[in-house]
Coordinates of C-alpha atoms and ligand atoms in Angstrom, one line a residue:
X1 CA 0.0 0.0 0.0
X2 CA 1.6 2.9 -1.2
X3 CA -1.3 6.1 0.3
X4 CA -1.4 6.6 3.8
X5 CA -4.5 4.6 5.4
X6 CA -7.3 6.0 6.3
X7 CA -7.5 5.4 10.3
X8 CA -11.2 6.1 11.1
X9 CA -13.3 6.2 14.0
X10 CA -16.5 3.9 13.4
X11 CA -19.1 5.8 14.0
X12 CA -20.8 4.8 17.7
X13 CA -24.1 5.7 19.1
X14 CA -23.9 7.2 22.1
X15 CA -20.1 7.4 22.1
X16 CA -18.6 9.4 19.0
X17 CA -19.7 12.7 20.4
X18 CA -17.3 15.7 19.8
X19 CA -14.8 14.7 22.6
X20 CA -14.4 11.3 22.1
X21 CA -13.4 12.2 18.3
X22 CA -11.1 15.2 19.3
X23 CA -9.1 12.3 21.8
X24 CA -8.9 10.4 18.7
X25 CA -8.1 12.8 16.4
X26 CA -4.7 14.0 18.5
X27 CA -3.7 10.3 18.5
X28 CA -4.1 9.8 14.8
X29 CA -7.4 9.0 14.0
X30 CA -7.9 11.0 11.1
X31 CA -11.5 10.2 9.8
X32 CA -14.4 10.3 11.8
X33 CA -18.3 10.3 11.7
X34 CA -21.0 11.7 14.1
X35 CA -23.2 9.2 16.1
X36 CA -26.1 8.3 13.8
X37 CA -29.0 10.9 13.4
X38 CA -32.5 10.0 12.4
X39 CA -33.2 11.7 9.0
X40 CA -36.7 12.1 10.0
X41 CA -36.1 13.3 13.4
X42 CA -33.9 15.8 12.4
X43 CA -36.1 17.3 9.9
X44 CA -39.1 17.5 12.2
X45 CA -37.5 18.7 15.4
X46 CA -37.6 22.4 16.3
X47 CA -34.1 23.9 15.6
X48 CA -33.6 24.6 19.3
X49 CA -34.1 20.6 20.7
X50 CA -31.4 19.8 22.7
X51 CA -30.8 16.2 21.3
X52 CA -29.8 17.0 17.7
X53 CA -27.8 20.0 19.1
X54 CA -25.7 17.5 21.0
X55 CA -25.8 14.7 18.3
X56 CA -24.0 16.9 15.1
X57 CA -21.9 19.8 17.6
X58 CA -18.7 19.7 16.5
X59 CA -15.7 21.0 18.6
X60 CA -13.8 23.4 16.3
X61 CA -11.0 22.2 17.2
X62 CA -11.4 18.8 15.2
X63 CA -10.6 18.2 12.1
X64 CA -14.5 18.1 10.7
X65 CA -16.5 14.8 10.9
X66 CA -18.5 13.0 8.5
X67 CA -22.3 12.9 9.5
X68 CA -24.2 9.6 9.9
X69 CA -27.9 9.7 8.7
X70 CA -30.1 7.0 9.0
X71 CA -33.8 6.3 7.5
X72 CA -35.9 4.2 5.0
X73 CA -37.4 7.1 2.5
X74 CA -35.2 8.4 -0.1
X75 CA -37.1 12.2 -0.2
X76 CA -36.4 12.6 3.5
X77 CA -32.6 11.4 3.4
X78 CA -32.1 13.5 0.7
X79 CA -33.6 16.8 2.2
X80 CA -31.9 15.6 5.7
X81 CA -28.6 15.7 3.7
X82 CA -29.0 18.9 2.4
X83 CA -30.2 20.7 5.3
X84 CA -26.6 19.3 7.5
X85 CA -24.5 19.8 4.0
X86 CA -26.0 23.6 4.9
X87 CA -24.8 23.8 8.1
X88 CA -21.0 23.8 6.6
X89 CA -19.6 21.9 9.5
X90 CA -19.6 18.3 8.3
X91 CA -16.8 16.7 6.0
X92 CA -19.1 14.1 4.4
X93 CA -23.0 12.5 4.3
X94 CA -22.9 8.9 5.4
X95 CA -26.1 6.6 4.9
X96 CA -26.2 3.7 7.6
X97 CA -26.9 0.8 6.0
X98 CA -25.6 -1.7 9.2
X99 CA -27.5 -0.8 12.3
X100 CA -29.1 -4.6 13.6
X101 CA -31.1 -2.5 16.3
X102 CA -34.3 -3.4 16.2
X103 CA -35.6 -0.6 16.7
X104 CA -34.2 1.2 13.9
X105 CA -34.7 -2.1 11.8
X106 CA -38.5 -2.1 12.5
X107 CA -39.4 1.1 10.2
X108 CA -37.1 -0.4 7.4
X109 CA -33.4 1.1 8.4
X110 CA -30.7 0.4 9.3
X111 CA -29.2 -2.7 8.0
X112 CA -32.9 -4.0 7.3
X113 CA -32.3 -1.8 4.1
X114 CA -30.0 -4.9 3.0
X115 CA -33.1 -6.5 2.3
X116 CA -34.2 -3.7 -0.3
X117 CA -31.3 -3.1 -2.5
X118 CA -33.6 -1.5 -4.8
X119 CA -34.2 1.1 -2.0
X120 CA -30.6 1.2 -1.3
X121 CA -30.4 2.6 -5.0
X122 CA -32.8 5.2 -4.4
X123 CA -31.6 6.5 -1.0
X124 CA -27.9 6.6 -2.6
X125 CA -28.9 8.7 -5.5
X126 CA -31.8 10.6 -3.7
X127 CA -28.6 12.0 -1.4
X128 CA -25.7 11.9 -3.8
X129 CA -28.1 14.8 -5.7
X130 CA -28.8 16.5 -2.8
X131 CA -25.3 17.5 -1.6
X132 CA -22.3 18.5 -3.2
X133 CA -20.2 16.5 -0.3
X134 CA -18.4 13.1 -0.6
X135 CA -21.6 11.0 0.4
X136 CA -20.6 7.1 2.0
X137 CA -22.3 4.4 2.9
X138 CA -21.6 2.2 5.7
X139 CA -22.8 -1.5 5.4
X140 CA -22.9 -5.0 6.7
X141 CA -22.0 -8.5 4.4
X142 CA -25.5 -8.8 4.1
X143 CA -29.2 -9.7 6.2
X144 CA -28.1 -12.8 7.0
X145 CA -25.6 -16.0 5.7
X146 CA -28.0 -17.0 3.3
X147 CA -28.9 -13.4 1.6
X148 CA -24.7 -11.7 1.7
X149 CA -25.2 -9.3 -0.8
X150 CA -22.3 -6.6 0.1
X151 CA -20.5 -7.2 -3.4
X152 CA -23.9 -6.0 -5.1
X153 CA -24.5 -3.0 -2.5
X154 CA -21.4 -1.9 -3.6
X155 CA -21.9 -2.1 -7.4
X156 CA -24.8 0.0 -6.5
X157 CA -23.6 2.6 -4.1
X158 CA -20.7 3.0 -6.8
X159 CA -23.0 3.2 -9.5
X160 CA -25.2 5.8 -7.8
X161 CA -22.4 8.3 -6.8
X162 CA -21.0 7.2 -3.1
X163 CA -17.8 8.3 -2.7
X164 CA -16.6 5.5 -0.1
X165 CA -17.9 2.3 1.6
X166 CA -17.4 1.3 5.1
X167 CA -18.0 -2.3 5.3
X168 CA -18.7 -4.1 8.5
X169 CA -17.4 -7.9 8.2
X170 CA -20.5 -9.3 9.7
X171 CA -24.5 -10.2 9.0
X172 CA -27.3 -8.1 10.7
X173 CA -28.1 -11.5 12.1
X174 CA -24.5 -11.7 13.6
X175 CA -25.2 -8.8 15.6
X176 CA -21.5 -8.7 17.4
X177 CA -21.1 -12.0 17.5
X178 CA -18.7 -14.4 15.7
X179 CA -15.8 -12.9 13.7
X180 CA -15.6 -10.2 11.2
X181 CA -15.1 -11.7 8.0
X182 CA -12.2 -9.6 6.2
X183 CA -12.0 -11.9 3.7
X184 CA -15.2 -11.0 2.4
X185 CA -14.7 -7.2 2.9
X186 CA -11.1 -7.4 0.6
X187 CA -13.6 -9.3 -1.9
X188 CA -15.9 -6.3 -1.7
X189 CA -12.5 -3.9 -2.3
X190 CA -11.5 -5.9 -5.1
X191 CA -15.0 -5.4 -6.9
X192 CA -15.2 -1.6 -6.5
X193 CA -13.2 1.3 -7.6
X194 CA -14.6 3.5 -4.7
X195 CA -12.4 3.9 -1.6
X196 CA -13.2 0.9 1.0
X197 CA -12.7 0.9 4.6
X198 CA -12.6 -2.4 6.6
X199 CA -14.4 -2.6 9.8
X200 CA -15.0 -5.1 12.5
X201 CA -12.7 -6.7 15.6
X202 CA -9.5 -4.3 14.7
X203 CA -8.6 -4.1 18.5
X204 CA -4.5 -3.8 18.1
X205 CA -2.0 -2.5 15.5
X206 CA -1.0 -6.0 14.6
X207 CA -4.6 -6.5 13.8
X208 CA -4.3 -3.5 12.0
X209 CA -1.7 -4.1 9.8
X210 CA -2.9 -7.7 9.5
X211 CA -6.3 -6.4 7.9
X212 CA -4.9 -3.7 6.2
X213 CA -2.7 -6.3 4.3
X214 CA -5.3 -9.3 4.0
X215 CA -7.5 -6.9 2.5
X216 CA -5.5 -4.3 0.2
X217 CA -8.3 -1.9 1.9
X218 CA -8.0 1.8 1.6
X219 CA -7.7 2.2 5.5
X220 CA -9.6 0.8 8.4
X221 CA -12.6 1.9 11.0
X222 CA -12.4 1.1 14.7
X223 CA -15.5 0.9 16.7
X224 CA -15.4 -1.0 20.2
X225 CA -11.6 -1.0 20.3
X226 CA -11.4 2.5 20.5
X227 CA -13.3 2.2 23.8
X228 CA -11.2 3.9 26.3
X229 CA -8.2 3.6 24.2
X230 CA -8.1 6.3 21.8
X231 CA -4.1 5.3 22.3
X232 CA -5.0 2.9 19.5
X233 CA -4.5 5.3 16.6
X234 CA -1.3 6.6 18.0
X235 CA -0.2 2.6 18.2
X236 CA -1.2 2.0 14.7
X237 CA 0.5 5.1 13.6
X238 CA 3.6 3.8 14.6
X239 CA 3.2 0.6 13.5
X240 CA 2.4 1.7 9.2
X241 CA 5.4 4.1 10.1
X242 CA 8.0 1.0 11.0
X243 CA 8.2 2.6 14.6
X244 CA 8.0 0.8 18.0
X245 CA 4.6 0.4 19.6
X246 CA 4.5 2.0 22.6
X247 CA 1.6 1.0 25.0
X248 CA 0.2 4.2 27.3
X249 CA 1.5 4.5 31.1
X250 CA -0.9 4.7 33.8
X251 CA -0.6 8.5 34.1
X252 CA -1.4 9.1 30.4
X253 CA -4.7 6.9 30.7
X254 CA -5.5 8.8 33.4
X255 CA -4.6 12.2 32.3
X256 CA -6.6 11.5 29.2
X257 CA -9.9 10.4 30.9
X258 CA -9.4 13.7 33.3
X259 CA -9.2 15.6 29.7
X260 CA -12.1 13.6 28.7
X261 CA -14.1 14.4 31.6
X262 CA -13.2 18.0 31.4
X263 CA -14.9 18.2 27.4
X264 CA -17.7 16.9 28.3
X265 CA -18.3 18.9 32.2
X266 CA -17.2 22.1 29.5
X267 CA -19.7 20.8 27.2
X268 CA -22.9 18.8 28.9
X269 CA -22.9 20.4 32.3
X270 CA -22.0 18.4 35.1
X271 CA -24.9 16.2 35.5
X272 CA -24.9 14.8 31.9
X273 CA -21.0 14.7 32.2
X274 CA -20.9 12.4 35.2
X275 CA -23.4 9.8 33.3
X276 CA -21.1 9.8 30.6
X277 CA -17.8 9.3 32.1
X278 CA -19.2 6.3 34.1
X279 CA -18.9 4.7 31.2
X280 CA -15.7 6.1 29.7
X281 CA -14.3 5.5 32.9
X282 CA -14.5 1.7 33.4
X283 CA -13.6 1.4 29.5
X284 CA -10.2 3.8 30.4
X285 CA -9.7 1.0 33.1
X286 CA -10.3 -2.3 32.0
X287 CA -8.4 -4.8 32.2
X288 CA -5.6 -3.0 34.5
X289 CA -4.8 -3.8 38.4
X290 CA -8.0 -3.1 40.7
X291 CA -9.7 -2.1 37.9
X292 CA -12.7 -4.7 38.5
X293 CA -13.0 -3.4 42.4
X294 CA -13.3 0.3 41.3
X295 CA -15.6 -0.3 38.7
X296 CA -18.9 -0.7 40.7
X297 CA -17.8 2.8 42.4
X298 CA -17.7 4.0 39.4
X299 CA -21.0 3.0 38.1
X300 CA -22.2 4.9 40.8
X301 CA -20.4 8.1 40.8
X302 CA -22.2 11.5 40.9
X303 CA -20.3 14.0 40.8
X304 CA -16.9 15.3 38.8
X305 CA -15.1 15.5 41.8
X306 CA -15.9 12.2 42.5
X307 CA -15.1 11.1 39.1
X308 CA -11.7 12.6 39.5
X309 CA -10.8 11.1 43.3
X310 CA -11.6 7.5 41.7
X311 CA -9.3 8.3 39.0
X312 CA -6.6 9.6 41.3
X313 CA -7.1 6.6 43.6
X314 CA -7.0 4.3 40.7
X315 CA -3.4 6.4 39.4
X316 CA -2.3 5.1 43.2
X317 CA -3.1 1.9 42.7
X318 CA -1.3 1.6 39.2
X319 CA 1.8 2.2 41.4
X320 CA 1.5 0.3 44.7
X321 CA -0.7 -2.7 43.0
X322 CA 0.0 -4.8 45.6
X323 CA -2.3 -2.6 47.6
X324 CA -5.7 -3.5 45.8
Ligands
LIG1 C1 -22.2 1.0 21.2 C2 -22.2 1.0 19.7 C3 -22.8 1.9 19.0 C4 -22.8 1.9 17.6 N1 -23.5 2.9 16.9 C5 -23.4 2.9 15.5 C6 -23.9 4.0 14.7 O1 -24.5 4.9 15.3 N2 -23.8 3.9 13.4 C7 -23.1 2.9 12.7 O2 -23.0 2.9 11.5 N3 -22.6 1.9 13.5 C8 -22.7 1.9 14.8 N4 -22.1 0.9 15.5 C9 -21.3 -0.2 14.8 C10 -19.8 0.3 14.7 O3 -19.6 1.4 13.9 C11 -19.0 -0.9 14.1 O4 -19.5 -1.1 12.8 C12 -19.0 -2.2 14.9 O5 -18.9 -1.9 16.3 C13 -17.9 -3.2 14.4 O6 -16.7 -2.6 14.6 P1 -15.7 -2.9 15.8 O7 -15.5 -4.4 15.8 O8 -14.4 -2.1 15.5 O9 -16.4 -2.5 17.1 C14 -22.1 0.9 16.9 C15 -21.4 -0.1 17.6 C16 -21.4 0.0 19.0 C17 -20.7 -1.1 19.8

């Protein structure tokens, strides 16, 4: 591979809010996408709702994300695309076309859309006319084992006008579970001209490099192993540049929750801030010395002060961790 890889942040309900992306971003990360945004919910909510103000603010301090829309009618994408194209802020339009929750699969979106590639069509081309930005499409291998048709979806996004494909290495009737198949994502590469990025179970820069290589991708997206370890991108960085990979020390995990902590109380207030971080927090600790004992505490936390005395106790216990 001769162009730099795309490193992207998978885009995360819940989770790839402005701060989150920002960590990412200094450490390497240098594509990411808003949580997903209801095309239909954006377009009828009053300007002034609180939910879709939090969902698409970007920090201007980041590099500027791509915007995730999700729905099942082509006329609303379209017009949703257009009115967050307007707002100047956004790199990119991406269609979900891989959420399994049910929910969002109920009313036809999501990754249920796999089971309407005409549709698919439509939706593409209804928001590739809509915007003059790059517009992607993220996608799983298919419904289910017996309907995979992610080599097709990508003939069509292609054909319609999508700039790149994200491609999710598992069924909507995977869920999470089993293993990402890369082998069918490098097939899906191979059949396209458009940009692909790999995604599913990159949780290390050997696995990194390993799918990056496998796949002749034109970069990668990292969802769940990003959790808490936004390090990742800096470790993959260093691994595509020859360079030693150099895991995080206890202070800097800390020091970047604390920064973490301080977006969001800058940002949300310190109520909303608190009930995020609970669950940043046990993701910054896992899997490191009296990380299990601190993590009920920390489910429980309510305050930012508190927040920071469980961090500070836990940077203790990362030095004497004979005394958890
Ligand atoms: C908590 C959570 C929320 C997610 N939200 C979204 C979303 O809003 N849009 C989307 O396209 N994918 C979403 N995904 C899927 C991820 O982008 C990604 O495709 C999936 O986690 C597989 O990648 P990974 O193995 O690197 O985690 C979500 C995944 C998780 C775990």
């Amino acid at each position: 591979m001769n162009k730099t890889p795309i490193l992207a942040l998978a885009p995360m309900a819940g989770i790839t809010d402005w701060p989150m992306r920002t960590l990412c971003c200094e450490m390497g990360c240098n594509y990411t996408t808003t949580e997903m945004v209801s095309a239909m919910g954006y377009l009828t909510a009053p300007d002034s709702l609180h939910v879709y103000r939090h969902l698409l603010a970007v920090n201007k301090e980041e590099p500027s994300p791509a915007v995730q829309i999700f729905g099942h009618r082509a006329d609303l994408m379209a017009r949703a695309a257009a009115k967050l194209s307007d707002l100047g802020k956004f790199s990119a339009i991406d269609i979900n076309m891989g959420c399994p929750a049910h929910k969002v699969n109920s009313s036809g979106s999501g990754s249920a859309l796999l089971k309407n590639l005409p549709l698919c069509a439509e939706i593409i081309s209804s928001v590739r006319k809509s915007t003059n930005l790059p517009v992607t499409v993220k996608m799983r291998l298919g419904w289910d084992d017996e309907s995979l048709c992610a080599i097709e979806l990508a003939h069509i996004a292609e054909d319609c006008g999508a700039d790149m494909l994200t491609v999710h290495g598992r069924t909507r009737m995977q869920q999470y579970s089993g293993k990402a198949d890369w082998q069918a994502i490098a097939q899906v590469k191979q059949s396209v001209k458009i940009p692909v990025l790999l995604n599913g179970d990159i949780v290390s820069a050997q696995s990194a490099l390993d799918a990056l290589s496998m796949s002749g991708c034109d970069g990668i997206a990292i969802g769940r192993g990003a959790l808490g370890r936004p390090f990742l991108f800096a470790q993959i960085s260093a691994a595509l540049a020859g360079k030693p990979v150099i895991l995080p020390t206890a202070d800097e995990i800390i020091d970047t929750a604390i920064r973490h902590g301080e977006m969001m109380r800058a940002w949300k207030g310190e109520r909303s801030a608190v009930l995020e971080m609970r669950k940043h927090m046990c993701w910054y600790i896992h899997g490191r010395s009296g990380a299990a004992r601190l993590r009920t505490r920390i489910t429980a936390v309510d305050s930012m002060d508190e927040v920071y005395r469980l961090l500070d106790e836990f940077r203790c216990l990362q030095k004497n961790p004979h005394d958890s």
